[in-house]
PDB file of C-alpha atoms and ligand atoms in Angstrom:
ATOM      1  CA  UNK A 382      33.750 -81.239 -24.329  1.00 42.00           C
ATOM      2  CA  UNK A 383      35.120 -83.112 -27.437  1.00 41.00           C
ATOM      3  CA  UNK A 384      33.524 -86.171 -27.398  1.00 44.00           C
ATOM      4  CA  UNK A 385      33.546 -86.884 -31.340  1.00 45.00           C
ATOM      5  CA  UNK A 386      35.298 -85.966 -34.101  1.00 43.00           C
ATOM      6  CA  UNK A 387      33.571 -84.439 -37.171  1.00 44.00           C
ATOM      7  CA  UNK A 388      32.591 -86.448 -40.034  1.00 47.00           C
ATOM      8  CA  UNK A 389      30.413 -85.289 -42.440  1.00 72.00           C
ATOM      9  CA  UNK A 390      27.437 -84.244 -40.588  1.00 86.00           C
ATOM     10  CA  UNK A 391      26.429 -80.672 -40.413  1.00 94.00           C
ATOM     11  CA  UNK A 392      27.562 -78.246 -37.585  1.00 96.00           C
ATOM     12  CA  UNK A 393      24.838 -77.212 -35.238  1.00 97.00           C
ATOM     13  CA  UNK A 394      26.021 -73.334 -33.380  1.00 97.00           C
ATOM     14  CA  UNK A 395      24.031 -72.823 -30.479  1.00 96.00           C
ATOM     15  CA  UNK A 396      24.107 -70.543 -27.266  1.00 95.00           C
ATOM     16  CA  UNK A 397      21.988 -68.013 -25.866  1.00 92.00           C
ATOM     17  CA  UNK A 398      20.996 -65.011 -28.149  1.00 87.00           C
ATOM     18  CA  UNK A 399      23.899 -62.081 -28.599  1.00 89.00           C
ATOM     19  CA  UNK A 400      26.419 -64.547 -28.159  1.00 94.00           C
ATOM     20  CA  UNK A 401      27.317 -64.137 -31.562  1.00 94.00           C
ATOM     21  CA  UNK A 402      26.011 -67.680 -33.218  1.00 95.00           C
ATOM     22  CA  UNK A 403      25.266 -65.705 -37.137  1.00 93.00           C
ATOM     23  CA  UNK A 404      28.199 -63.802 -36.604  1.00 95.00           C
ATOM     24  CA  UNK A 405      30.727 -66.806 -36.426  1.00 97.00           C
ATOM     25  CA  UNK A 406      28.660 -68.802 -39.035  1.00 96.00           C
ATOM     26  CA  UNK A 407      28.383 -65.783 -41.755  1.00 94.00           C
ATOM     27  CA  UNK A 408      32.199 -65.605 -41.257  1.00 97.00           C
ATOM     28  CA  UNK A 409      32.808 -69.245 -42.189  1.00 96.00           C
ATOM     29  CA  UNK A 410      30.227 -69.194 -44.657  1.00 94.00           C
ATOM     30  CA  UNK A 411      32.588 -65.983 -46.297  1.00 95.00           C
ATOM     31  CA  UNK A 412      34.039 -69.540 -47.264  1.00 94.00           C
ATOM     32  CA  UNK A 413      31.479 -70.803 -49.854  1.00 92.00           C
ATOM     33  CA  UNK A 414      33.524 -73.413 -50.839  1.00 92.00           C
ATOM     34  CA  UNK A 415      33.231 -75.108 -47.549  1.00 93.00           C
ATOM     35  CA  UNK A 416      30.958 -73.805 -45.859  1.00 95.00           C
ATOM     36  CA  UNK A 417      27.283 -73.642 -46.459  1.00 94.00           C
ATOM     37  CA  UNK A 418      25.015 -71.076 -44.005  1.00 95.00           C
ATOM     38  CA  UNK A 419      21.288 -73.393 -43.294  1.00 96.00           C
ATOM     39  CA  UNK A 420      18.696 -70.498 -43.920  1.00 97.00           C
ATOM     40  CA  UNK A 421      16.186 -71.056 -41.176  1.00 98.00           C
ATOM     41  CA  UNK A 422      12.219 -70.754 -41.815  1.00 98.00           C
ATOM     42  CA  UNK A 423      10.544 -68.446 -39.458  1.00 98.00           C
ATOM     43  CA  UNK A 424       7.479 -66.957 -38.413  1.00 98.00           C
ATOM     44  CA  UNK A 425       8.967 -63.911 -36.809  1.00 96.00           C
ATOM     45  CA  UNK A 426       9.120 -60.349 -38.597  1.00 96.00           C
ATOM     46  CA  UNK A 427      12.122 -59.073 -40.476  1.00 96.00           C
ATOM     47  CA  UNK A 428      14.408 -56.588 -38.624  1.00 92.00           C
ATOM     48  CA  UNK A 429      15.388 -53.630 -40.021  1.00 91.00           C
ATOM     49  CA  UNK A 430      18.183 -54.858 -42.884  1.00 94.00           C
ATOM     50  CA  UNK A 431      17.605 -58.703 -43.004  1.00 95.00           C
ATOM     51  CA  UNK A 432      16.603 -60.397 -46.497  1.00 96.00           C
ATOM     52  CA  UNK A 433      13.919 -62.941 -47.242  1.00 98.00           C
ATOM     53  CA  UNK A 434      15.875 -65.946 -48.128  1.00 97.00           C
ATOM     54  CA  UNK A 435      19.333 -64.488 -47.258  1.00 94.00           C
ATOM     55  CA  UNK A 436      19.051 -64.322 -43.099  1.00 94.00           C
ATOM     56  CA  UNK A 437      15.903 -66.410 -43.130  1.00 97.00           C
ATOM     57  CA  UNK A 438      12.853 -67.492 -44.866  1.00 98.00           C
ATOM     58  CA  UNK A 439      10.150 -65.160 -43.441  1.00 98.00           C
ATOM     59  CA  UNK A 440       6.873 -67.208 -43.860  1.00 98.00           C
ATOM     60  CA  UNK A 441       3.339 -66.509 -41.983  1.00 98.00           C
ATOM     61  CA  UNK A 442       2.054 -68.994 -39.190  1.00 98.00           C
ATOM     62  CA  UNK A 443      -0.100 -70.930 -42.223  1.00 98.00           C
ATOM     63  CA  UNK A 444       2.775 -71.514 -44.284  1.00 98.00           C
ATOM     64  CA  UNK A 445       5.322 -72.369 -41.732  1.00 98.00           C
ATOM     65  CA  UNK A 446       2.389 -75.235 -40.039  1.00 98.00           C
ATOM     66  CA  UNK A 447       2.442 -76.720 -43.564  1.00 98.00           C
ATOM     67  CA  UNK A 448       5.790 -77.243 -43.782  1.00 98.00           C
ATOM     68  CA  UNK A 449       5.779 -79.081 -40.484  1.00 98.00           C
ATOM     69  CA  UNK A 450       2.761 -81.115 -41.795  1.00 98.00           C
ATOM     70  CA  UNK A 451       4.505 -81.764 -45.158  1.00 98.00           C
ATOM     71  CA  UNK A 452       7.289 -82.981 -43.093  1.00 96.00           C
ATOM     72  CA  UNK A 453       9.567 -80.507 -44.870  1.00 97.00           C
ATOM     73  CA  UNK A 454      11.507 -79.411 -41.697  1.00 97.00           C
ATOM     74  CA  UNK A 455      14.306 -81.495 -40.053  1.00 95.00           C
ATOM     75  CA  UNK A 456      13.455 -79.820 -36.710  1.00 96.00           C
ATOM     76  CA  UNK A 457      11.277 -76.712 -35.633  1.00 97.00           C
ATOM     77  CA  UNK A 458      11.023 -74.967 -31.726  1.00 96.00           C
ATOM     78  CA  UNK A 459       8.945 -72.337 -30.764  1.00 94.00           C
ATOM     79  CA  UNK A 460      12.080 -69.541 -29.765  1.00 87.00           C
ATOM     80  CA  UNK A 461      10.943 -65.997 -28.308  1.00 78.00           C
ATOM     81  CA  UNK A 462       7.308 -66.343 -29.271  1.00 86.00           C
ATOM     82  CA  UNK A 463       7.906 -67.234 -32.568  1.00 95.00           C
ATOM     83  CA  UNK A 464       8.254 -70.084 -34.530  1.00 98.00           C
ATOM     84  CA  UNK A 465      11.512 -71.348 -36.036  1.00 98.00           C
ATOM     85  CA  UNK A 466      12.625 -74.487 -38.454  1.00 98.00           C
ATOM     86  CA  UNK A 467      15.212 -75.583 -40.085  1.00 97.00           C
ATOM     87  CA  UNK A 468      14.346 -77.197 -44.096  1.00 97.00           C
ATOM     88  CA  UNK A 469      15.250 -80.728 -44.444  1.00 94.00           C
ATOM     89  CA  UNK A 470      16.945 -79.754 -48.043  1.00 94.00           C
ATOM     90  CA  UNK A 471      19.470 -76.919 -46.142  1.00 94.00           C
ATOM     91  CA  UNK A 472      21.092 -80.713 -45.068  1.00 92.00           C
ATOM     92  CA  UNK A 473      21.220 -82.467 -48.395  1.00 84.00           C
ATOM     93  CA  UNK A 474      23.108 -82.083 -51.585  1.00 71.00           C
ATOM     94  CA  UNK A 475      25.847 -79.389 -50.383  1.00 77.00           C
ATOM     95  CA  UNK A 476      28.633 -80.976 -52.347  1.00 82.00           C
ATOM     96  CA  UNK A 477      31.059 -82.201 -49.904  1.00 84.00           C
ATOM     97  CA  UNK A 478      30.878 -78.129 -48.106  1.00 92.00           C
ATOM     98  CA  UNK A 479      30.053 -78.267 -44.207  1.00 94.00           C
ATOM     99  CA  UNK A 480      26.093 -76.927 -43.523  1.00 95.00           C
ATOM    100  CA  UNK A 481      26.168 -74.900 -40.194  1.00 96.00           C
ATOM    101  CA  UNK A 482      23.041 -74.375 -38.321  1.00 96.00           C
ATOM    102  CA  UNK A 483      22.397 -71.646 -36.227  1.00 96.00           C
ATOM    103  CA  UNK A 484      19.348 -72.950 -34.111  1.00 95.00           C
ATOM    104  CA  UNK A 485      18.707 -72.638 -30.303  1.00 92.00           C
ATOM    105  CA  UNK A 486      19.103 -75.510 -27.663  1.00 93.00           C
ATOM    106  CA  UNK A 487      15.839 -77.032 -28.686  1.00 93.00           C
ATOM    107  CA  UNK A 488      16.531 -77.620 -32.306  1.00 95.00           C
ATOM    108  CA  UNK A 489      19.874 -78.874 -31.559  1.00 96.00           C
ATOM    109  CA  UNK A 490      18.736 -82.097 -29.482  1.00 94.00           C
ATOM    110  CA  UNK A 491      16.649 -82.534 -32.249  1.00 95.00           C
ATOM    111  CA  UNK A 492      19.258 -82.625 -34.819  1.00 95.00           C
ATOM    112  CA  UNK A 493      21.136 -84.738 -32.805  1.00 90.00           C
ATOM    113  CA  UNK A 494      18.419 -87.289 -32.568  1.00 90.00           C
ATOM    114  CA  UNK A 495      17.598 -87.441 -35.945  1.00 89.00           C
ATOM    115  CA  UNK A 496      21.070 -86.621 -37.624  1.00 91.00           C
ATOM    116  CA  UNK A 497      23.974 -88.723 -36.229  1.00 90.00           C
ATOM    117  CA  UNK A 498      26.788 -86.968 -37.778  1.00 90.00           C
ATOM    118  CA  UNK A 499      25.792 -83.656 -36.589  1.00 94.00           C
ATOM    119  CA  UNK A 500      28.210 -81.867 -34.097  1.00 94.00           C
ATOM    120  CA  UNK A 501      27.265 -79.650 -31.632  1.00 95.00           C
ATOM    121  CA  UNK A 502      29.004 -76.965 -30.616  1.00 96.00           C
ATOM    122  CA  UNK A 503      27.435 -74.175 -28.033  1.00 96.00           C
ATOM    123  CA  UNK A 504      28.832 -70.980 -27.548  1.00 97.00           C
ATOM    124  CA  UNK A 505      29.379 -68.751 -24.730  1.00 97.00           C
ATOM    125  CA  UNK A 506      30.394 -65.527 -23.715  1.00 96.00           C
ATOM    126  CA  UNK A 507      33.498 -64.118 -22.256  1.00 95.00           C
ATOM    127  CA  UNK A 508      31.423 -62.967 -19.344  1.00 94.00           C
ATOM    128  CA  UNK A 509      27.864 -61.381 -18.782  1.00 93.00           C
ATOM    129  CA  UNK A 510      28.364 -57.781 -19.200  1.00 92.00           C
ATOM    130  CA  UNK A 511      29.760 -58.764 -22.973  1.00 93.00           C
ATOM    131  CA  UNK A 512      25.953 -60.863 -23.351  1.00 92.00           C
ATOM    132  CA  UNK A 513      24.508 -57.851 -21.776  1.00 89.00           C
ATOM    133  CA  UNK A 514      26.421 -55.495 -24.365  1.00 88.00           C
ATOM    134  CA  UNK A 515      26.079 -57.656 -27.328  1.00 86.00           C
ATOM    135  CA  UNK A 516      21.919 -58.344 -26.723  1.00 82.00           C
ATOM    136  CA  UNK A 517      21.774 -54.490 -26.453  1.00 77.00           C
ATOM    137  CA  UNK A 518      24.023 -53.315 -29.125  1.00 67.00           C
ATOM    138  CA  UNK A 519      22.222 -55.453 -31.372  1.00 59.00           C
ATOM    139  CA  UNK A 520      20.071 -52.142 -30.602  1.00 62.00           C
ATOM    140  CA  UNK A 521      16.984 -53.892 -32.078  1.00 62.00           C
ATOM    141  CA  UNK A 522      15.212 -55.268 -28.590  1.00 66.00           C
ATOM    142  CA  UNK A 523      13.170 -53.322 -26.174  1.00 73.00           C
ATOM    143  CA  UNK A 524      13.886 -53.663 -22.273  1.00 75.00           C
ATOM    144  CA  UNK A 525      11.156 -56.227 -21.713  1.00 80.00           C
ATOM    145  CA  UNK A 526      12.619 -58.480 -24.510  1.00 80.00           C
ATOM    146  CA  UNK A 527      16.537 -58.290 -23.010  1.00 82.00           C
ATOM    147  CA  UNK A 528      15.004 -59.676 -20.245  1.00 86.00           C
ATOM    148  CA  UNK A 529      12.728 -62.572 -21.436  1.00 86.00           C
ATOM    149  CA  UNK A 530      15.468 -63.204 -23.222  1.00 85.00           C
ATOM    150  CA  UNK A 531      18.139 -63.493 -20.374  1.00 90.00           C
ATOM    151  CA  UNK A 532      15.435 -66.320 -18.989  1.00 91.00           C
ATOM    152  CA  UNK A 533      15.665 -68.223 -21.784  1.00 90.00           C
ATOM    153  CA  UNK A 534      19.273 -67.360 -21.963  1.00 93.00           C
ATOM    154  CA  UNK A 535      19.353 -69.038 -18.381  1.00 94.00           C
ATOM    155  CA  UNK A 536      17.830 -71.938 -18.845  1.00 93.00           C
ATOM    156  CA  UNK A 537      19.967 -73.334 -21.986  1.00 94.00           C
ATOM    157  CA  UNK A 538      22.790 -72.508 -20.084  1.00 95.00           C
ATOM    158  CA  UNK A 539      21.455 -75.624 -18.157  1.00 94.00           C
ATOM    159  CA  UNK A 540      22.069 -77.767 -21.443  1.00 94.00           C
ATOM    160  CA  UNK A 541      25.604 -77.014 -22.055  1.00 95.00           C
ATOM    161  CA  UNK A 542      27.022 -80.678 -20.807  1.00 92.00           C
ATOM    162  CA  UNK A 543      24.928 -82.311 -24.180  1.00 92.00           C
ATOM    163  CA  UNK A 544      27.466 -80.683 -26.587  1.00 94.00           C
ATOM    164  CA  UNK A 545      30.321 -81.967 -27.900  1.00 93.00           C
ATOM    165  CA  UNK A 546      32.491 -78.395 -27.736  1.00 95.00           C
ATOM    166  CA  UNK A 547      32.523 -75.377 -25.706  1.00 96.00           C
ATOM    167  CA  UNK A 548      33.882 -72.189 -27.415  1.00 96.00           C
ATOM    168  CA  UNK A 549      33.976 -68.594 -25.419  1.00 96.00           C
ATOM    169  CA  UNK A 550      33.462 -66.796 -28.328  1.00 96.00           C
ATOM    170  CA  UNK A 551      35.702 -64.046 -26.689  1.00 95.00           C
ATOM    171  CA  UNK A 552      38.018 -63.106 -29.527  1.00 96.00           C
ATOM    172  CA  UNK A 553      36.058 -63.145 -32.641  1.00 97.00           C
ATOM    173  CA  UNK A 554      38.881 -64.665 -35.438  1.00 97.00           C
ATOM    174  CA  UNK A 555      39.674 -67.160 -32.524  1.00 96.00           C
ATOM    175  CA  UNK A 556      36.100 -68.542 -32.379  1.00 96.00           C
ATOM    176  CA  UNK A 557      35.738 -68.914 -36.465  1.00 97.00           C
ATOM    177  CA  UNK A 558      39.396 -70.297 -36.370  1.00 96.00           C
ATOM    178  CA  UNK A 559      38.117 -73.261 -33.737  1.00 96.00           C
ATOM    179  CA  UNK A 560      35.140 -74.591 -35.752  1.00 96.00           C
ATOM    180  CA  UNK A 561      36.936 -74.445 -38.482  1.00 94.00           C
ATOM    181  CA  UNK A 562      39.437 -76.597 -36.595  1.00 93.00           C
ATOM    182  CA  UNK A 563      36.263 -78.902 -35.697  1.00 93.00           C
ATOM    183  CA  UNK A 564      35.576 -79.120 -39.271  1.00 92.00           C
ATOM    184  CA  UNK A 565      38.429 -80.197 -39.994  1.00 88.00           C
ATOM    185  CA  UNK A 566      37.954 -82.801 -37.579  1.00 83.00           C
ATOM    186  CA  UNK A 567      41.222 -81.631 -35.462  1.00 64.00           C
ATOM    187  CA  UNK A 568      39.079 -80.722 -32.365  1.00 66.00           C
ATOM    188  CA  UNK A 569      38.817 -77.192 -31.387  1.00 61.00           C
ATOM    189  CA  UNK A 570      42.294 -76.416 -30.866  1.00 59.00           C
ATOM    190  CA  UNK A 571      43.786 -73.389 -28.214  1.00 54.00           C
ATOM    191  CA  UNK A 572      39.773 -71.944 -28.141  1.00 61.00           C
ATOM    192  CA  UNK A 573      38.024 -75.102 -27.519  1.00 63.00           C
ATOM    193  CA  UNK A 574      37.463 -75.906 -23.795  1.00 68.00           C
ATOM    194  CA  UNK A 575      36.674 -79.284 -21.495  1.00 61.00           C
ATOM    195  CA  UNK A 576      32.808 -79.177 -20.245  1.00 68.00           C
ATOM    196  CA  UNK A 577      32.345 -75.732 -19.990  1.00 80.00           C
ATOM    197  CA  UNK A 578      29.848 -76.310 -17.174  1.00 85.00           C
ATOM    198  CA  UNK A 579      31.025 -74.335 -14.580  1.00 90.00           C
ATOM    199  CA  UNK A 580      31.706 -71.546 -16.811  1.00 92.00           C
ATOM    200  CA  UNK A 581      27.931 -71.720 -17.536  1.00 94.00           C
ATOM    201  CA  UNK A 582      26.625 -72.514 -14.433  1.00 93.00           C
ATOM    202  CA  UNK A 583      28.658 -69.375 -12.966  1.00 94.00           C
ATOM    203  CA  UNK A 584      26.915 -67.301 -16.252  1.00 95.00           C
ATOM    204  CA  UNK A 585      23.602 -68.684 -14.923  1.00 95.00           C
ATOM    205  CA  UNK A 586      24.028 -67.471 -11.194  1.00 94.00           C
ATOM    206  CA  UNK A 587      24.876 -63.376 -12.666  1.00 93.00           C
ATOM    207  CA  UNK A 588      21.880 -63.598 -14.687  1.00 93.00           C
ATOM    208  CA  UNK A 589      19.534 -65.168 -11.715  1.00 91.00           C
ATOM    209  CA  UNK A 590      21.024 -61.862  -9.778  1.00 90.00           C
ATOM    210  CA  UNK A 591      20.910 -59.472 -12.719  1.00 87.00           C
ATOM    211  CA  UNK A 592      17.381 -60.234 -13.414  1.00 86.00           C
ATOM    212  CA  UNK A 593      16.377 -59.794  -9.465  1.00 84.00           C
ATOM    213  CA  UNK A 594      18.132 -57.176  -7.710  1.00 72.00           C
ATOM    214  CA  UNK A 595      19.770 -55.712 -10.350  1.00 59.00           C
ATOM    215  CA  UNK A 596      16.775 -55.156 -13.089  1.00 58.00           C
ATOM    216  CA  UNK A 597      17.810 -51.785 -13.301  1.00 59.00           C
ATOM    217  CA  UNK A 598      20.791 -51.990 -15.121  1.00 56.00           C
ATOM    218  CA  UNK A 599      19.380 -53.843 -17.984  1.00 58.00           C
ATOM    219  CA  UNK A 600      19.246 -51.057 -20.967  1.00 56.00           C
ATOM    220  CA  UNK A 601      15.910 -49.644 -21.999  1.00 50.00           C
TER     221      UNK A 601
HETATM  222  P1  LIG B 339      23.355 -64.469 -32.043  1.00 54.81           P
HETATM  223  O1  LIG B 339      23.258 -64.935 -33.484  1.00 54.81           O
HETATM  224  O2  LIG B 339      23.972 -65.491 -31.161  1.00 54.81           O
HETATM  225  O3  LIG B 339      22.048 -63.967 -31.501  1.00 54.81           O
HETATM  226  P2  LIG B 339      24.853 -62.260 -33.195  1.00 54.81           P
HETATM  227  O4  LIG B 339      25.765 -62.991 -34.127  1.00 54.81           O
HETATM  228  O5  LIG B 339      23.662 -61.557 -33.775  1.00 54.81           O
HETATM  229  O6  LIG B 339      24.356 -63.226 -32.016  1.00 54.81           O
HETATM  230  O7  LIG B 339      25.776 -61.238 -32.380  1.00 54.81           O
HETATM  231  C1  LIG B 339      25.237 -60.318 -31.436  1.00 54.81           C
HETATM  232  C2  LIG B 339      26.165 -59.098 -31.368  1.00 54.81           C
HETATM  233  O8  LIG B 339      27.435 -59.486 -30.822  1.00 54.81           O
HETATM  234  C3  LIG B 339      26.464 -58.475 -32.727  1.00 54.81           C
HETATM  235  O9  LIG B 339      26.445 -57.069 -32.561  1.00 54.81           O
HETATM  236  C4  LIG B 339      27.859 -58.981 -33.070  1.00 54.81           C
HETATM  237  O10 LIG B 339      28.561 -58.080 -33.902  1.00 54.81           O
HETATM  238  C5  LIG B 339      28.499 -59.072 -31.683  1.00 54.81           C
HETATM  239  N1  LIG B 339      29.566 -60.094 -31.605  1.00 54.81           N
HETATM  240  C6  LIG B 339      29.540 -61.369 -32.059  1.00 54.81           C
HETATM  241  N2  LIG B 339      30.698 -62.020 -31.774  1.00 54.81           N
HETATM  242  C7  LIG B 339      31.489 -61.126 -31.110  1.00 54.81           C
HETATM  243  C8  LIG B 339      32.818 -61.177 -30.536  1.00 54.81           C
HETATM  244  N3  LIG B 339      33.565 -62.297 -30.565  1.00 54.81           N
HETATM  245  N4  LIG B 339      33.290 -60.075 -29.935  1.00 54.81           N
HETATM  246  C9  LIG B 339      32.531 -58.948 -29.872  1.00 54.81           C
HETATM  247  N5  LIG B 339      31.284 -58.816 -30.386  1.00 54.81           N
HETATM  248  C10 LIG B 339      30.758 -59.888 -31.001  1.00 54.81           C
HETATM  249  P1  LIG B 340      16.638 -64.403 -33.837  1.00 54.81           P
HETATM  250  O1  LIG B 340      15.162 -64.138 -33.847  1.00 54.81           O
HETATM  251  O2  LIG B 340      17.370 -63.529 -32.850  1.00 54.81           O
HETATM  252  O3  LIG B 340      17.245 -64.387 -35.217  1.00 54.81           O
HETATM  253  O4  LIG B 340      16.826 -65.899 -33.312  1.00 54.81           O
HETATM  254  C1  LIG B 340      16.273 -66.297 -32.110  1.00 54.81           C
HETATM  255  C2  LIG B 340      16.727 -67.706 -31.785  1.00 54.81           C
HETATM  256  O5  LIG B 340      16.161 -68.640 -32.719  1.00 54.81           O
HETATM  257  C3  LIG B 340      18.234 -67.911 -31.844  1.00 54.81           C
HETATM  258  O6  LIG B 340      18.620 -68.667 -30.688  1.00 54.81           O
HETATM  259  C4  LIG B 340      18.436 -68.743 -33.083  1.00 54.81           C
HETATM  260  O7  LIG B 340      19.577 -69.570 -33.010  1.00 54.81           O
HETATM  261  C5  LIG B 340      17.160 -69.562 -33.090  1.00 54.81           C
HETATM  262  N1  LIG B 340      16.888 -70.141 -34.400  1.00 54.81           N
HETATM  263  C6  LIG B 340      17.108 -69.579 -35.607  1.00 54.81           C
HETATM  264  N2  LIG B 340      16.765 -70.433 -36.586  1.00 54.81           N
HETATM  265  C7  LIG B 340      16.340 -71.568 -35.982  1.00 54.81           C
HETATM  266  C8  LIG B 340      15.859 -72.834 -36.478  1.00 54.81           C
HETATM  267  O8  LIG B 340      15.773 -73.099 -37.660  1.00 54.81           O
HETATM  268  N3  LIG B 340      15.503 -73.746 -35.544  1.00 54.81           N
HETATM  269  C9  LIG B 340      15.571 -73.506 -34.209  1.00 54.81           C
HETATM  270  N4  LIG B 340      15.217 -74.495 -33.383  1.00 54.81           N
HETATM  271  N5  LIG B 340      16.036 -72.341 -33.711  1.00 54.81           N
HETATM  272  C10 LIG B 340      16.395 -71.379 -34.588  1.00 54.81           C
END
């Protein structure tokens, strides 16, 4: 739903995991001179080909409770078991370029509390099987985790009226073309959709029935 325009707050991506959130923000940030990608601190492990200090800050539990102590994080959630925060410097001093933050449904209400400006855009998929296939293809989680993850995926779902857009990121260069459109302040344009809530609440109901009679399917 469009309910502001942008001004010169950052953009917060959010939507459940494999919808494709780092995807649409490393291809704006392709853009460095307007786009800026906020590297996340986490307590979570490196996957196979990720960077320390490129895809995230990988710190250990101590580390990542003294930033939260030192105040050095402009929100943090507990995602997946793991601990995740976004610095308060990824927000300041970007000269004039847009800061995009890829954060889940948690970390996004808190932006929007304590950052006015910030937009919020959440992103969903075309349909279920394309979650399904993207959360597998990503070939990195087990069975078990598809599935705790599909619960969470469920339950911010729930959250998609507190946005101000709803993208289906269904067609990739359509999706990166739309925030940029946001950016611009302009809206969304042809990909950016009213509410989105039934769209999510209908994503909700397949994945209540995937994960109860249909377990099986799941890939593992
Ligand atoms: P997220 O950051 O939301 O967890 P990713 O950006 O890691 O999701 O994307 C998950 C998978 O989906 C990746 O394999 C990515 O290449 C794929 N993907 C992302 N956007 C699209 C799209 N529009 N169409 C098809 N596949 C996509
Ligand atoms: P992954 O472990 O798959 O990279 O990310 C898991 C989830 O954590 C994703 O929904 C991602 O958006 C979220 N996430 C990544 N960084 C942050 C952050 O700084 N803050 C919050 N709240 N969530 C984050």
């Amino acid at each position: 739903m469009t309910r502001k325009l942008r001004e010169d707050g950052p953009i917060v991506l959010a939507g459940p995991t494999g919808v494709g959130k780092t995807t649409v923000a490393r291809a704006l940030a392709a853009d460095p001179d307007r786009f800026v990608f906020s590297v996340s601190a986490t307590t979570r492990r490196p996957r196979l080909g990720e960077r320390d200090g490129d895809d995230y800050e990988f710190v250990s539990r101590d580390e990542f409770e003294r930033m939260v102590n030192a105040d050095e994080l402009a929100e943090w959630a507990r995602v997946h078991d793991h601990l995740y925060g976004t610095p308060r410097r990824n927000l300041t001093g970007r000269d004039g370029r847009c800061v995009l933050l890829d954060i889940d449904v948690q970390g996004a209400a808190q932006v929007r509390r304590n950052v006015p400006s910030a937009v919020g855009i959440f992103l969903l998929p075309p349909s279920l099987e394309a979650l399904l296939a993207r959360l597998s293809g990503r070939g990195t989680e087990p069975r078990d985790e598809v599935a705790r993850r599909l619960r969470v995926a469920r339950d911010e779902l729930a959250r998609v009226p507190e946005f101000d857009h709803v993208l289906v990121n269904d067609d990739l260069d359509a999706t990166v073309e739309a925030v940029r459109g946001i950016a611009r302040g302009a809206g969304g344009g042809a990909g950016s959709m009213r509410g989105g809530s039934e769209e999510a609440e209908s994503l909700r109901r397949g994945i209540d029935t995937l994960l109860t009679r249909d377990f099986d399917i799941l890939p593992g």
